[in-house]
Coordinates of C-alpha atoms and ligand atoms in Angstrom, one line a residue:
X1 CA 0.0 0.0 0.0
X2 CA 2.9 2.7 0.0
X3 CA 2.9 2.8 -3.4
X4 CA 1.8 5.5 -4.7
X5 CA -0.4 5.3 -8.2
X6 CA 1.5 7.9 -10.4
X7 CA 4.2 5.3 -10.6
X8 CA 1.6 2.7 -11.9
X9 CA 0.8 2.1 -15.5
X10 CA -3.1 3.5 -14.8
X11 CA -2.8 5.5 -12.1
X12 CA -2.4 9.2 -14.4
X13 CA -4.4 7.8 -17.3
X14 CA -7.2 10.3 -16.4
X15 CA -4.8 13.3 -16.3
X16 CA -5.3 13.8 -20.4
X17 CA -8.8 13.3 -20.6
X18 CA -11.4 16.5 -19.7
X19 CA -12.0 16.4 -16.2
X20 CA -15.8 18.4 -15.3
X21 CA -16.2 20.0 -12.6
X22 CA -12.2 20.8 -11.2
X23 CA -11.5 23.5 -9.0
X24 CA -10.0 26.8 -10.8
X25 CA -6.8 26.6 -8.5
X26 CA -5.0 29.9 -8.8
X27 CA -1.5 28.7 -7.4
X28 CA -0.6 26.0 -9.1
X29 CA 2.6 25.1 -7.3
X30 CA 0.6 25.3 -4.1
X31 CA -1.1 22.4 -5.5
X32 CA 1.5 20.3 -6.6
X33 CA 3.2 20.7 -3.1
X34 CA -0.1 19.9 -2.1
X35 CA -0.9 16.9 -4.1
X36 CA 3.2 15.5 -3.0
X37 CA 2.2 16.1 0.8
X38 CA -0.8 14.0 0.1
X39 CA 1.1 11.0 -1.8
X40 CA 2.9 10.4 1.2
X41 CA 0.1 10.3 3.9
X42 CA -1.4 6.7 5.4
X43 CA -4.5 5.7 3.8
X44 CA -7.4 6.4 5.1
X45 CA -9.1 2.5 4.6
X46 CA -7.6 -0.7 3.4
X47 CA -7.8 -2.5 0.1
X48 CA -9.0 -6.0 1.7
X49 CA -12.0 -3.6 3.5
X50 CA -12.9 -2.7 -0.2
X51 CA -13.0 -6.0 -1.1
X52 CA -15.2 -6.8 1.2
X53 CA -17.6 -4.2 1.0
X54 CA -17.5 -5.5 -2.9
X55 CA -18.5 -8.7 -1.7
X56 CA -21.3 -7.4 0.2
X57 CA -22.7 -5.0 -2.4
X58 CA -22.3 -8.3 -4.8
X59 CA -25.2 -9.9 -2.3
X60 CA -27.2 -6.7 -3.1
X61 CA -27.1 -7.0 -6.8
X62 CA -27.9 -10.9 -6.6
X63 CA -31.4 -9.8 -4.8
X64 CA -30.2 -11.1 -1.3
X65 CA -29.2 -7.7 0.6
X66 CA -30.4 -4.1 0.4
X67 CA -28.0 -1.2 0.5
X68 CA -28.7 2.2 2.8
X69 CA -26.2 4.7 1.7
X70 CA -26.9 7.8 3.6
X71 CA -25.6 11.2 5.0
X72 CA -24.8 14.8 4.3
X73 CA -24.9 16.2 1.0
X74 CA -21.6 18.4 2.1
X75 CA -19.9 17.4 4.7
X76 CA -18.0 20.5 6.3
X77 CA -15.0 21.2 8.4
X78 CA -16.2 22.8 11.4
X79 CA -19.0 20.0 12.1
X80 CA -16.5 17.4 12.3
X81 CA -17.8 17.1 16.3
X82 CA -18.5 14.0 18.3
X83 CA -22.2 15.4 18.7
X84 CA -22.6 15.3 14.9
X85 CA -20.7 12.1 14.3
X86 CA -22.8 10.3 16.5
X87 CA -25.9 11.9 15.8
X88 CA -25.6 10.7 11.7
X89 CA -24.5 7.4 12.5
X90 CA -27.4 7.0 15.5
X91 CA -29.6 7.6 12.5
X92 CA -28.3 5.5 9.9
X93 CA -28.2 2.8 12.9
X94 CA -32.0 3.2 13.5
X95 CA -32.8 3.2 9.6
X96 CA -30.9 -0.2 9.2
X97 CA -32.4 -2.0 12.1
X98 CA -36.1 -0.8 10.8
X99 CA -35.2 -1.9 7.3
X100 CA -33.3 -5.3 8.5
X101 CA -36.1 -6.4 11.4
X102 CA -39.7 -4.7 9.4
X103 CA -37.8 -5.5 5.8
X104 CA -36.3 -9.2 6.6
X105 CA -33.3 -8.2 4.7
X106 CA -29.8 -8.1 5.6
X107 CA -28.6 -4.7 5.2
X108 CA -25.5 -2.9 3.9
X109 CA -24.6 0.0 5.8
X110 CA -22.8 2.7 3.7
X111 CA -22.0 6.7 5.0
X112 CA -21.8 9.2 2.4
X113 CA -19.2 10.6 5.5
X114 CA -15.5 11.0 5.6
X115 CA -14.8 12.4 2.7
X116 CA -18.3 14.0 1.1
X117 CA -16.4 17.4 1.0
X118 CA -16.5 17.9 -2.8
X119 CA -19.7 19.5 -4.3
X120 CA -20.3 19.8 -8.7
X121 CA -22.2 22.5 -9.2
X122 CA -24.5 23.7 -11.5
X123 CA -23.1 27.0 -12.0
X124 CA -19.6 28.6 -11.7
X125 CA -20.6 31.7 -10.1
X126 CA -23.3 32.8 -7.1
X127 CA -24.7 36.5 -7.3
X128 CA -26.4 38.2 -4.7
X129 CA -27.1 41.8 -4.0
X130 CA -25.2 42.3 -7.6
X131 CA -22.1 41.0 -5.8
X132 CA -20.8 38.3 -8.1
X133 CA -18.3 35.6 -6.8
X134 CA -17.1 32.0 -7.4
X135 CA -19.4 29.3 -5.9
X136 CA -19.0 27.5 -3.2
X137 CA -18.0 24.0 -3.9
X138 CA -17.3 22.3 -0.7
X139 CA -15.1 22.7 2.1
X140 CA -12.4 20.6 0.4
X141 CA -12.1 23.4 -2.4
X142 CA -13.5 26.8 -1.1
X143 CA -15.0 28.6 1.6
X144 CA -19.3 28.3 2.1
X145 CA -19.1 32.2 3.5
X146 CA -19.8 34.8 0.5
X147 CA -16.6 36.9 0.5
X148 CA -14.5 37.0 -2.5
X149 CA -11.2 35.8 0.4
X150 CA -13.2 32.9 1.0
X151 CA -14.4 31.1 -2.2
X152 CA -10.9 31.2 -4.0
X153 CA -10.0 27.7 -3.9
X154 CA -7.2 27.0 -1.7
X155 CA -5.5 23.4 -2.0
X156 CA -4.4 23.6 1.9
X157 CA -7.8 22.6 2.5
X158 CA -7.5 19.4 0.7
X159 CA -5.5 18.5 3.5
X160 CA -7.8 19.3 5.5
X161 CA -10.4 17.2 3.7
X162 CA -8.2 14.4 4.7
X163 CA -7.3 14.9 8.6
X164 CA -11.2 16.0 8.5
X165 CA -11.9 12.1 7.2
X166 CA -9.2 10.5 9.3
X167 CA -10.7 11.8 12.1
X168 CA -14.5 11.1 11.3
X169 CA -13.5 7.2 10.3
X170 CA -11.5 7.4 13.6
X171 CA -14.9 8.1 15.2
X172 CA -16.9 6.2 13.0
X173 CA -14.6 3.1 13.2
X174 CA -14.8 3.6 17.1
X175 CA -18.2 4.0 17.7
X176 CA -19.3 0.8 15.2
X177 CA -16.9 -1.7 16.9
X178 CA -17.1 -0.4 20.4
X179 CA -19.7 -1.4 21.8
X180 CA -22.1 1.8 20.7
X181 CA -23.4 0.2 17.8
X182 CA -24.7 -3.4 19.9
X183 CA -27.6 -4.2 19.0
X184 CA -28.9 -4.4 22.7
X185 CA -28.5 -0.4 22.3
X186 CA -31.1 -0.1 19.7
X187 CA -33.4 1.7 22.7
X188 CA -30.6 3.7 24.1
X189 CA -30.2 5.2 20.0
X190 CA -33.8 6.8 20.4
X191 CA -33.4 8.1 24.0
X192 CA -33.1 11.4 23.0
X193 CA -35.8 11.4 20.3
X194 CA -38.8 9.0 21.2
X195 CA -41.3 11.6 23.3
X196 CA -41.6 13.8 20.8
X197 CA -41.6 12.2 17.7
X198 CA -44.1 10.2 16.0
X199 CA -41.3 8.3 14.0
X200 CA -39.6 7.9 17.3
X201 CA -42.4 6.1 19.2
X202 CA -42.9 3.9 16.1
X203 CA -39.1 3.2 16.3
X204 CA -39.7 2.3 20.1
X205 CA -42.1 -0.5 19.8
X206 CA -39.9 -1.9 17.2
X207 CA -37.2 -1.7 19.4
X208 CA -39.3 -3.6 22.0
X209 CA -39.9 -6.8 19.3
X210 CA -36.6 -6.5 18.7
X211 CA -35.8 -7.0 22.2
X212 CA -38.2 -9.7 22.6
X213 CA -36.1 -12.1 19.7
X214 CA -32.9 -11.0 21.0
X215 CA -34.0 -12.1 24.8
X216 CA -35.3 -15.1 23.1
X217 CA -32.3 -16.0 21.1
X218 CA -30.2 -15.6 24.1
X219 CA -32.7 -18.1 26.1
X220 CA -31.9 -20.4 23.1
X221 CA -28.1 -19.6 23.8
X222 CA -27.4 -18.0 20.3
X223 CA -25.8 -14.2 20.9
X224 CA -23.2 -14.2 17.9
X225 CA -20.8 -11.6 17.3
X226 CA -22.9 -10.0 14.7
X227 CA -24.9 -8.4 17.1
X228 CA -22.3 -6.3 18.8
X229 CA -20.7 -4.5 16.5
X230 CA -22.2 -3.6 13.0
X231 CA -20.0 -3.7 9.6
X232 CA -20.3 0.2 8.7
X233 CA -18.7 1.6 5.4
X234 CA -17.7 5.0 4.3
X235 CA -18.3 6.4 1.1
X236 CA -18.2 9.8 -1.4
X237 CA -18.7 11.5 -4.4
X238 CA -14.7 10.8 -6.2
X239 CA -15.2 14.4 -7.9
X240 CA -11.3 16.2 -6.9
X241 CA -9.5 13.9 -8.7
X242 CA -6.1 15.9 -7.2
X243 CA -7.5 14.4 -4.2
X244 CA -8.7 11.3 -5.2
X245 CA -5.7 10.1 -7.7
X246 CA -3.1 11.3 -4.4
X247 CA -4.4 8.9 -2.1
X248 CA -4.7 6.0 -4.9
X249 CA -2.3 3.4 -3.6
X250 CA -0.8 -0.2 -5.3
X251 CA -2.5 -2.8 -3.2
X252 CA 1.1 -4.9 -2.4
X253 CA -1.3 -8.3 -2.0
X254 CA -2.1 -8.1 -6.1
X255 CA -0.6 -4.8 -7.8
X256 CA -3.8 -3.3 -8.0
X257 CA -5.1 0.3 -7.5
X258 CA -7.1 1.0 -5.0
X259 CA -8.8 5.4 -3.9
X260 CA -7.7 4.5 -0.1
X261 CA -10.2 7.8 0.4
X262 CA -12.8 5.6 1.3
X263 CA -14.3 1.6 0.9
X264 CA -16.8 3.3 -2.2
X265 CA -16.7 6.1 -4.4
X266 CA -19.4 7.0 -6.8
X267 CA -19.4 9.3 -10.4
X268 CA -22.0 12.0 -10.2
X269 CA -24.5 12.9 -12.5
X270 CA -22.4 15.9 -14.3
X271 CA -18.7 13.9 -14.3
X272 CA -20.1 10.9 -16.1
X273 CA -19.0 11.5 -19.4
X274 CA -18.0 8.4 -21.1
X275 CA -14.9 9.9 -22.5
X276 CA -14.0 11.8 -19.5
X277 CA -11.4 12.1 -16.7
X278 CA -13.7 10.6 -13.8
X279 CA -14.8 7.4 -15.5
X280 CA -11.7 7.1 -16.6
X281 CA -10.3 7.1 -13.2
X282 CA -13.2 4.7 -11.6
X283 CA -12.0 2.5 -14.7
X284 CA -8.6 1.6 -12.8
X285 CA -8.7 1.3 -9.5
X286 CA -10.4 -1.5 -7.5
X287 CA -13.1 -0.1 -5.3
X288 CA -17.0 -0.7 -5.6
X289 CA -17.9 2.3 -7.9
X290 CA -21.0 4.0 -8.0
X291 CA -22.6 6.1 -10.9
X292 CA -25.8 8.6 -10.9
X293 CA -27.9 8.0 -13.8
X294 CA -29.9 11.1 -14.9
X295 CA -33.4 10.8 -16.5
X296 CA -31.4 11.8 -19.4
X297 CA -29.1 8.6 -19.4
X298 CA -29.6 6.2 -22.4
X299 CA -29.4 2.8 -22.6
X300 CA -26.7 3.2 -24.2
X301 CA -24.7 5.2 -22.0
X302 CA -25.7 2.9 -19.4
X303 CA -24.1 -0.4 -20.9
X304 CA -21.6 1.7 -22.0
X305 CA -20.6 1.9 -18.3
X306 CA -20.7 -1.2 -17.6
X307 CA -18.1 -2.2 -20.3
X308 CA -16.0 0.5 -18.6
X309 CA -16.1 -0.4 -15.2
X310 CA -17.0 -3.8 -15.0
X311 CA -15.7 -5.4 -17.9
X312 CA -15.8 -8.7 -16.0
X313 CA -19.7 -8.3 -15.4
X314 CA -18.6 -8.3 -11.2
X315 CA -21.0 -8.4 -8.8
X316 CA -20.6 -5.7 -6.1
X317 CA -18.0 -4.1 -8.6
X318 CA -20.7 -1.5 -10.5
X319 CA -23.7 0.1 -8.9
X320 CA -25.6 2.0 -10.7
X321 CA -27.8 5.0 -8.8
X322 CA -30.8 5.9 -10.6
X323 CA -31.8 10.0 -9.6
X324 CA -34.5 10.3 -11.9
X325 CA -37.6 12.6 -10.2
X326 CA -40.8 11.4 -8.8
X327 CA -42.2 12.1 -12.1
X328 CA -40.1 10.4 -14.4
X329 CA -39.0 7.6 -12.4
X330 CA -41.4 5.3 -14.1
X331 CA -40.5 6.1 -17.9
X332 CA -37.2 6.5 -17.7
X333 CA -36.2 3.8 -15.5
X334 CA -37.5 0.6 -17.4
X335 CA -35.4 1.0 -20.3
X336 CA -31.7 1.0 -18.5
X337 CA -32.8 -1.8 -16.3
X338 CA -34.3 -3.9 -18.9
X339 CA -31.2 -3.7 -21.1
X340 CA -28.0 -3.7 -18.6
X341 CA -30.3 -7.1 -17.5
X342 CA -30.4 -8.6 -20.9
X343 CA -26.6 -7.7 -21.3
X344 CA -26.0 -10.1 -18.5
X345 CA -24.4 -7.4 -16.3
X346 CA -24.6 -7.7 -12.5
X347 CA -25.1 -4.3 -11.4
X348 CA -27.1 -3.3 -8.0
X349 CA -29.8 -0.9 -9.0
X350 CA -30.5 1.8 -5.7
X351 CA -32.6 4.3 -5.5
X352 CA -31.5 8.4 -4.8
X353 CA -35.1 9.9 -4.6
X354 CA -33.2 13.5 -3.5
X355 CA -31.5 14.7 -6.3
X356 CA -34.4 14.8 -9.2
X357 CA -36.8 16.3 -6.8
X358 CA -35.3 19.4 -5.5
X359 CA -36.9 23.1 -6.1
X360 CA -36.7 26.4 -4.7
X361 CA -39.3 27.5 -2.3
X362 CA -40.8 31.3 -2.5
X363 CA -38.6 31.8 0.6
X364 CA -35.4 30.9 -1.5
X365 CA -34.7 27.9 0.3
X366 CA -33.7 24.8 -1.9
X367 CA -35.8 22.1 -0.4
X368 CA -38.0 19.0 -1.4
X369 CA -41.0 17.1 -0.6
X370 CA -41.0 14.2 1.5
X371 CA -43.8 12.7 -0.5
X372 CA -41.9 13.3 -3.8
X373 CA -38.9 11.5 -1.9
X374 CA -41.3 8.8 -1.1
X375 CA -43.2 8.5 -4.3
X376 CA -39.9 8.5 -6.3
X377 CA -38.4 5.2 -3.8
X378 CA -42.5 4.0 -4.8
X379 CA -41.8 4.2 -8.6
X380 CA -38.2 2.3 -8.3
X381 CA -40.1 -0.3 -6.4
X382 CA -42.9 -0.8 -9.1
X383 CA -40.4 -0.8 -12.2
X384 CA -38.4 -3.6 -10.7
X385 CA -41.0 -5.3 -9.8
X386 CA -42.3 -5.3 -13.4
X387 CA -39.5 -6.4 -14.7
X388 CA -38.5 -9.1 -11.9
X389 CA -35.5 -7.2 -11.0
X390 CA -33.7 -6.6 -7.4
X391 CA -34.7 -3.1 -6.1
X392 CA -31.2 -3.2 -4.1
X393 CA -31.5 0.0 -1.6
X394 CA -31.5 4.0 -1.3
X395 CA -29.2 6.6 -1.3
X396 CA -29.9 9.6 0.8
X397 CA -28.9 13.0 2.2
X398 CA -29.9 12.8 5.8
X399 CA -28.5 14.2 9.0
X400 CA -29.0 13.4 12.6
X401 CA -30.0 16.7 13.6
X402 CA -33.3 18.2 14.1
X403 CA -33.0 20.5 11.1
X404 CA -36.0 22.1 8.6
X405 CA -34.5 21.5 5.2
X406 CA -36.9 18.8 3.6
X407 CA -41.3 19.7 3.9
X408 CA -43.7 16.6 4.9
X409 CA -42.6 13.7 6.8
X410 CA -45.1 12.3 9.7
X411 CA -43.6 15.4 12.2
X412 CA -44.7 17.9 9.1
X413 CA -42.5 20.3 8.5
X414 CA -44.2 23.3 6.0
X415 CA -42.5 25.9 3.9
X416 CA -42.9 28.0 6.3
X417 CA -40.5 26.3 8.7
X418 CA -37.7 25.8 6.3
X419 CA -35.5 29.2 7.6
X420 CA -35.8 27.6 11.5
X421 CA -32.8 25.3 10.7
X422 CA -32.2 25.2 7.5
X423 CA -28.0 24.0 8.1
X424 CA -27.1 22.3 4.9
X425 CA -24.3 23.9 2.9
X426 CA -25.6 22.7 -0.2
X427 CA -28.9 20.3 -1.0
X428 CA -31.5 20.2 1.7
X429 CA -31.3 16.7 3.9
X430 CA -33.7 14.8 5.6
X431 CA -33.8 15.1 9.2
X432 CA -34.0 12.0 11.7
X433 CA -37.4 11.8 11.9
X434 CA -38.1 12.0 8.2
X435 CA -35.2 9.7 8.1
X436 CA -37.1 6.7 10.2
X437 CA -40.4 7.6 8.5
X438 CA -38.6 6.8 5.1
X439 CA -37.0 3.6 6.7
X440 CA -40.4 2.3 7.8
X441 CA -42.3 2.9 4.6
X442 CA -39.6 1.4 2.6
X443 CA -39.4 -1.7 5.0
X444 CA -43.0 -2.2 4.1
X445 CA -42.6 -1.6 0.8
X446 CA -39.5 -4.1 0.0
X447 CA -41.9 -6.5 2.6
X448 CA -44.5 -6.4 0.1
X449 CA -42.2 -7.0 -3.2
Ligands
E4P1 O1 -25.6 17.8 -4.4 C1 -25.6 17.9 -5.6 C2 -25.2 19.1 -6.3 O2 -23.9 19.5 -5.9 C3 -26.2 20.1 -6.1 O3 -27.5 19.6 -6.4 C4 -25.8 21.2 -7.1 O4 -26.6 22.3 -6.6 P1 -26.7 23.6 -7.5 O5 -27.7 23.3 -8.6 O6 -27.2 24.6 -6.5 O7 -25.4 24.0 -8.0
PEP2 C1 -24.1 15.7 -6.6 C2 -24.8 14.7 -6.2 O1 -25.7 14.0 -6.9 P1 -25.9 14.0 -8.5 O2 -24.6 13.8 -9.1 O3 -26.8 12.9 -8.6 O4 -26.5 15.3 -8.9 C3 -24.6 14.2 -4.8 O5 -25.1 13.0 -4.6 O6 -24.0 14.8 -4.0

């Protein structure tokens, strides 16, 4: 693993292709000192823990595992705290023991966390008050506050994107194999939350069945290892590739390239060009790769990317993340699934009901309905089963914290709410409570397929 990738045939490969979506870096040199500092740093996971996330996600695209991939849309410096650590992972905890015990389905547990610093964006430039200035694009890049010191992009701070990840997974790492993530804690998770929420009381009388079989297994003397510590993965957008390509290291077990960034990496929606720099990248190294797929993604594209990034039809190796809006869900989804199906590919087909359903409300706050969100997850689930196909998980932006981003959800939050604490740097995240309410009605709904 000290190897660094620029010295393998493949590891620079995407450096003459067009790469979307790269910071404007002012000082280059700064980034090439940068970029050297980085070479030389520990990685953050290990190749053998990418294999074996591989391995799981393989389960989901054979139909016998369902994948929960969740957490900020940004992820930023200054909330790398304990509190908000734990208040993420409490959440993705809860959603995975709703979807396992209500859904009967082993689940794969995957953070968008430890790395989601990197934001695409639609446009280069933010205006307000006839003050123009570069956009923010995450705290790896630039600064969220709207002063022109602040959003030129510094490459310091993609070292701070990695201490930033090294301590989260430090956190994260701890907190899943410590004892907080034991199953007997699934009541001491909702402490804080069941009295006032209607998600949490419904998340307590799970917790009490869930008891009851536990109690019941340990009368029968089974209490296996499983059920103290949970298998917890970490995950982002693979956008920087300065970033991304610096912490690529030769795996010394087979010679092979692995983004030691974190266990998964996914292609977004605007750095999938088949000819470009990302997918290019993704193409080499070893991890499970992700790609958005757009309502505006053919079938062609589609099995394009498969004989890209899983030329050996792998499964676990490709998943492919349809973001396609509550509305056209159900049109535009059939056609890629039916054909990457026929091709014989293995991919695992989730569902990110966030990204095609955003708008702005009248306040100016980017937000979106928790009954598109739903309806969205509602039409995945009826196109697979039409076409006999594994609907293999979600993908969402959610946080722990008690914030007004998302309207709906069974504690209803209304447009009116939105400024009370409305946190996210960039797209608006489901709160916990909206978080469980999803769980639950997806439980029921992969219960019924
Ligand atoms: O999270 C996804 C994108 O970065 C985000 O939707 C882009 O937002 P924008 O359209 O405001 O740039
Ligand atoms: C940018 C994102 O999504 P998409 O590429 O699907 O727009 C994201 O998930 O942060």
């Amino acid at each position: 693993m000290t190897v660094n990738a620029e010295t393998h045939a493949g590891g620079h490969t995407w450096r003459d292709l067009p790469a979307a979506q790269q910071p404007d870096w002012p000082d280059q040199e700064a980034l090439r000192d940068v970029i050297a500092e980085l070479q030389s740093y520990p990685p953050l996971v290990f190749a053998g823990e990418c294999d074996q996330l591989r391995e799981r996600l393989g389960a989901v695209a054979r139909g016998e595992a369902f994948l929960l991939q969740g957490g900020d849309c940004a992820e930023a410096f200054d909330a790398v705290s304990a509190e908000h650590i734990r208040n993420k992972l409490k959440t993705l905890l809860q959603m995975g023991a709703v979807l396992t015990y209500a859904g009967s389905v082993p689940v794969v547990k995957v953070g968008r966390i430890a790395g989601q610093y990197s934001k695409p964006r639609s446009k280069p430039t933010e205006t307000r008050d006839g003050v123009t200035l570069p956009t923010y694009r995450g705290d790896s890049v630039n600064g969220f506050e709207f002063t022109e010191a602040a959003r030129i992009p510094d490459p310091q701070r993609l070292k701070r994107m990695y201490h930033a990840s090294a301590a989260t997974l430090n956190l994260v790492r701890a907190f899943t194999t410590g004892g907080y993530a034991d199953l007997r804690q699934v009541h001491a998770w909702n402490q804080d939350f069941v009295k006032s929420s209607p998600a949490g009381q419904r998340y307590e009388a799970l917790a009490r069945e869930i008891d009851r079989a536990m109690n019941f297994m340990n009368a029968c003397g089974v209490n296996p290892e499983e059920f103290r510590t949970v298998e917890f993965y970490a995950s982002h957008e693979a956008l920087v590739l300065d970033y991304e390509s610096s912490l690529t290291r030769v795996d010394s077990r087979t010679g092979n390239l692995y983004d030691v960034s974190g266990h998964m990496v996914w292609i977004g929606e605007r750095t999938r060009q088949l000819d470009g720099a990302h997918i290019e990248f993704a193409s080499r190294i070893r991890n499970p790769i992700g790609v958005k797929l757009g309502p505006t993604t053919t079938a062609e594209d589609a099995l394009t990317l498969v004989e890209r990034l899983d030329p050996e039809r792998e499964p676990g190796r490709l998943t492919f993340i349809s973001r396609m809006g509550a509305d056209k869900v159900r049109d535009k989804l059939p056609e890629l699934v039916e054909k990457v199906t026929a091709s014989g590919a293995k991919v695992a087909w989730i569902c990110d009901p966030m990204h095609g359903n955003t708008f702005e409300a009248a306040s100016g706050h980017k937000t979106r309905r928790f009954d598109d969100v739903l309806d969205e997850v509602k039409g995945f689930f009826e196109v697979h089963k039409r076409l006999g196909t594994h609907p293999g998980g979600i993908h969402v932006e959610l946080t722990g914290d008690d914030v007004t981003e998302c309207v709906g959800g069974g504690d209803e939050i209304f447009v009116d709410d939105l400024h009370q604490r409305y946190e996210t740097a960039c797209d608006p995240r489901l709160n916990r409570s909206q978080s469980l309410d999803l769980a639950f009605l997806v439980a029921e709904m992969y219960r019924d397929q």
